[in-house]
Amino acid sequence: QVQLVESGGGLVQPGGSLRLSCAASGFTLDYYAIGWFRQAPGKEREGVSCISSRDGSTFYANSAKGRFTISRDNAKNTVYLQMNSLKPEDTAVYYCARRRLDSSCAFVPGAYGYWGQGTQVTVSS
């Protein structure tokens, strides 16, 4: 049974950092791309970052470039999202997701077949 469990969210001041974790079970990271998405109240879910399983290539939305870093630990079957220099506009529920049957990245939510329950990130002073 495929499962994704996010953790690491919380309340942080502007300029602070958080590291989100996405623990995967029921499959191995070797074969599927993993994406991070976020959804703020009243807004559509948007792609933030993605890591390919094929060669570990990473991709970032413009809003995340230079501040966020995605990585994976295959031994722990876990993907991380290190978020630095956080801004109030980063406030959202963050989700990790697994591509349905593909190792390459995409920022389209519909391309992902499995989702975690989400973790809240709030950036506020």
CSV table of C-alpha atoms in Angstrom, one decimal:
chain,number,residue,atom,x,y,z
A,1,GLN,CA,0.0,0.0,0.0
A,2,VAL,CA,1.5,3.3,-1.1
A,3,GLN,CA,1.7,5.9,1.6
A,4,LEU,CA,3.3,9.3,1.9
A,5,VAL,CA,3.5,11.0,5.3
A,6,GLU,CA,4.7,14.6,5.5
A,7,SER,CA,6.1,16.2,8.7
A,8,GLY,CA,8.2,19.2,9.7
A,9,GLY,CA,5.7,22.0,9.2
A,10,GLY,CA,5.0,24.7,11.8
A,11,LEU,CA,5.0,28.4,12.6
A,12,VAL,CA,8.1,30.3,11.7
A,13,GLN,CA,9.0,34.0,11.5
A,14,PRO,CA,9.8,35.6,8.1
A,15,GLY,CA,13.3,34.9,7.1
A,16,GLY,CA,13.3,31.6,9.0
A,17,SER,CA,13.8,28.0,7.9
A,18,LEU,CA,12.0,24.7,8.0
A,19,ARG,CA,12.7,21.3,6.7
A,20,LEU,CA,9.8,19.2,5.5
A,21,SER,CA,10.1,15.4,5.3
A,22,CYS,CA,8.1,13.1,3.1
A,23,ALA,CA,8.4,9.5,4.3
A,24,ALA,CA,7.4,7.0,1.7
A,25,SER,CA,6.2,3.4,2.2
A,26,GLY,CA,4.8,0.7,-0.1
A,27,PHE,CA,7.3,1.6,-2.9
A,28,THR,CA,10.9,2.7,-3.4
A,29,LEU,CA,12.0,6.1,-4.5
A,30,ASP,CA,14.2,4.5,-7.1
A,31,TYR,CA,11.4,4.4,-9.7
A,32,TYR,CA,9.1,7.4,-9.2
A,33,ALA,CA,9.5,11.2,-9.2
A,34,ILE,CA,8.4,12.9,-6.1
A,35,GLY,CA,6.9,16.4,-6.1
A,36,TRP,CA,6.2,19.0,-3.4
A,37,PHE,CA,3.1,21.1,-3.8
A,38,ARG,CA,1.4,23.7,-1.7
A,39,GLN,CA,-2.1,25.1,-1.4
A,40,ALA,CA,-3.0,28.4,0.3
A,41,PRO,CA,-6.5,29.2,1.4
A,42,GLY,CA,-8.6,30.2,-1.6
A,43,LYS,CA,-5.9,29.3,-4.1
A,44,GLU,CA,-5.2,26.4,-6.4
A,45,ARG,CA,-2.6,23.8,-5.6
A,46,GLU,CA,0.7,24.7,-7.1
A,47,GLY,CA,3.9,22.8,-7.7
A,48,VAL,CA,6.9,23.9,-5.6
A,49,SER,CA,9.7,21.4,-6.4
A,50,CYS,CA,10.3,18.0,-7.8
A,51,ILE,CA,13.0,15.4,-7.8
A,52,SER,CA,13.4,12.8,-10.6
A,53,SER,CA,14.1,9.2,-9.7
A,54,ARG,CA,16.0,8.6,-12.9
A,55,ASP,CA,19.0,10.8,-12.3
A,56,GLY,CA,18.1,12.9,-9.3
A,57,SER,CA,17.4,16.0,-11.4
A,58,THR,CA,15.7,18.7,-9.4
A,59,PHE,CA,13.2,21.3,-10.5
A,60,TYR,CA,11.8,24.4,-8.8
A,61,ALA,CA,9.0,26.8,-9.2
A,62,ASN,CA,10.2,30.4,-9.7
A,63,SER,CA,8.9,31.2,-6.2
A,64,ALA,CA,11.2,28.6,-4.7
A,65,LYS,CA,14.4,29.0,-6.7
A,66,GLY,CA,17.3,30.0,-4.6
A,67,ARG,CA,15.5,29.5,-1.3
A,68,PHE,CA,14.2,25.9,-1.3
A,69,THR,CA,16.2,22.7,-1.8
A,70,ILE,CA,14.7,19.3,-2.5
A,71,SER,CA,16.7,16.1,-1.8
A,72,ARG,CA,16.1,12.4,-1.1
A,73,ASP,CA,17.6,9.7,1.0
A,74,ASN,CA,16.9,6.4,-0.7
A,75,ALA,CA,18.1,4.4,2.3
A,76,LYS,CA,15.4,6.1,4.4
A,77,ASN,CA,12.9,6.2,1.5
A,78,THR,CA,12.4,9.9,2.4
A,79,VAL,CA,12.3,13.1,0.4
A,80,TYR,CA,13.1,16.4,2.0
A,81,LEU,CA,12.3,20.0,1.3
A,82,GLN,CA,14.6,22.5,2.9
A,83,MET,CA,13.0,25.9,2.9
A,84,ASN,CA,15.1,29.0,3.8
A,85,SER,CA,14.4,32.7,3.8
A,86,LEU,CA,10.7,32.0,4.3
A,87,LYS,CA,8.2,34.7,3.4
A,88,PRO,CA,4.6,35.2,4.5
A,89,GLU,CA,3.4,34.3,1.0
A,90,ASP,CA,4.9,30.8,1.6
A,91,THR,CA,2.2,30.1,4.1
A,92,ALA,CA,0.2,27.1,2.9
A,93,VAL,CA,-0.4,23.4,3.4
A,94,TYR,CA,2.5,21.5,1.8
A,95,TYR,CA,1.9,18.1,0.2
A,96,CYS,CA,4.3,15.6,-1.2
A,97,ALA,CA,3.1,13.4,-4.1
A,98,ARG,CA,4.3,10.5,-6.2
A,99,ARG,CA,4.0,10.3,-10.0
A,100,ARG,CA,1.6,7.6,-11.1
A,101,LEU,CA,3.9,5.6,-13.2
A,102,ASP,CA,6.8,7.8,-14.2
A,103,SER,CA,10.3,8.7,-13.0
A,104,SER,CA,10.3,12.2,-14.5
A,105,CYS,CA,9.1,15.4,-13.0
A,106,ALA,CA,6.0,17.5,-13.7
A,107,PHE,CA,4.3,20.4,-11.9
A,108,VAL,CA,0.8,19.3,-12.9
A,109,PRO,CA,-1.1,17.9,-9.9
A,110,GLY,CA,-3.1,15.6,-12.1
A,111,ALA,CA,0.2,13.8,-13.0
A,112,TYR,CA,0.5,12.5,-9.5
A,113,GLY,CA,-1.5,9.6,-8.3
A,114,TYR,CA,-0.6,9.4,-4.6
A,115,TRP,CA,-0.6,12.2,-2.0
A,116,GLY,CA,0.2,12.7,1.6
A,117,GLN,CA,-2.1,14.3,4.1
A,118,GLY,CA,-0.2,17.6,4.1
A,119,THR,CA,1.6,19.7,6.7
A,120,GLN,CA,0.8,23.3,7.5
A,121,VAL,CA,3.5,25.9,7.1
A,122,THR,CA,2.8,29.3,8.5
A,123,VAL,CA,5.2,32.2,8.1
A,124,SER,CA,4.3,35.1,10.3
A,125,SER,CA,5.7,37.5,12.9
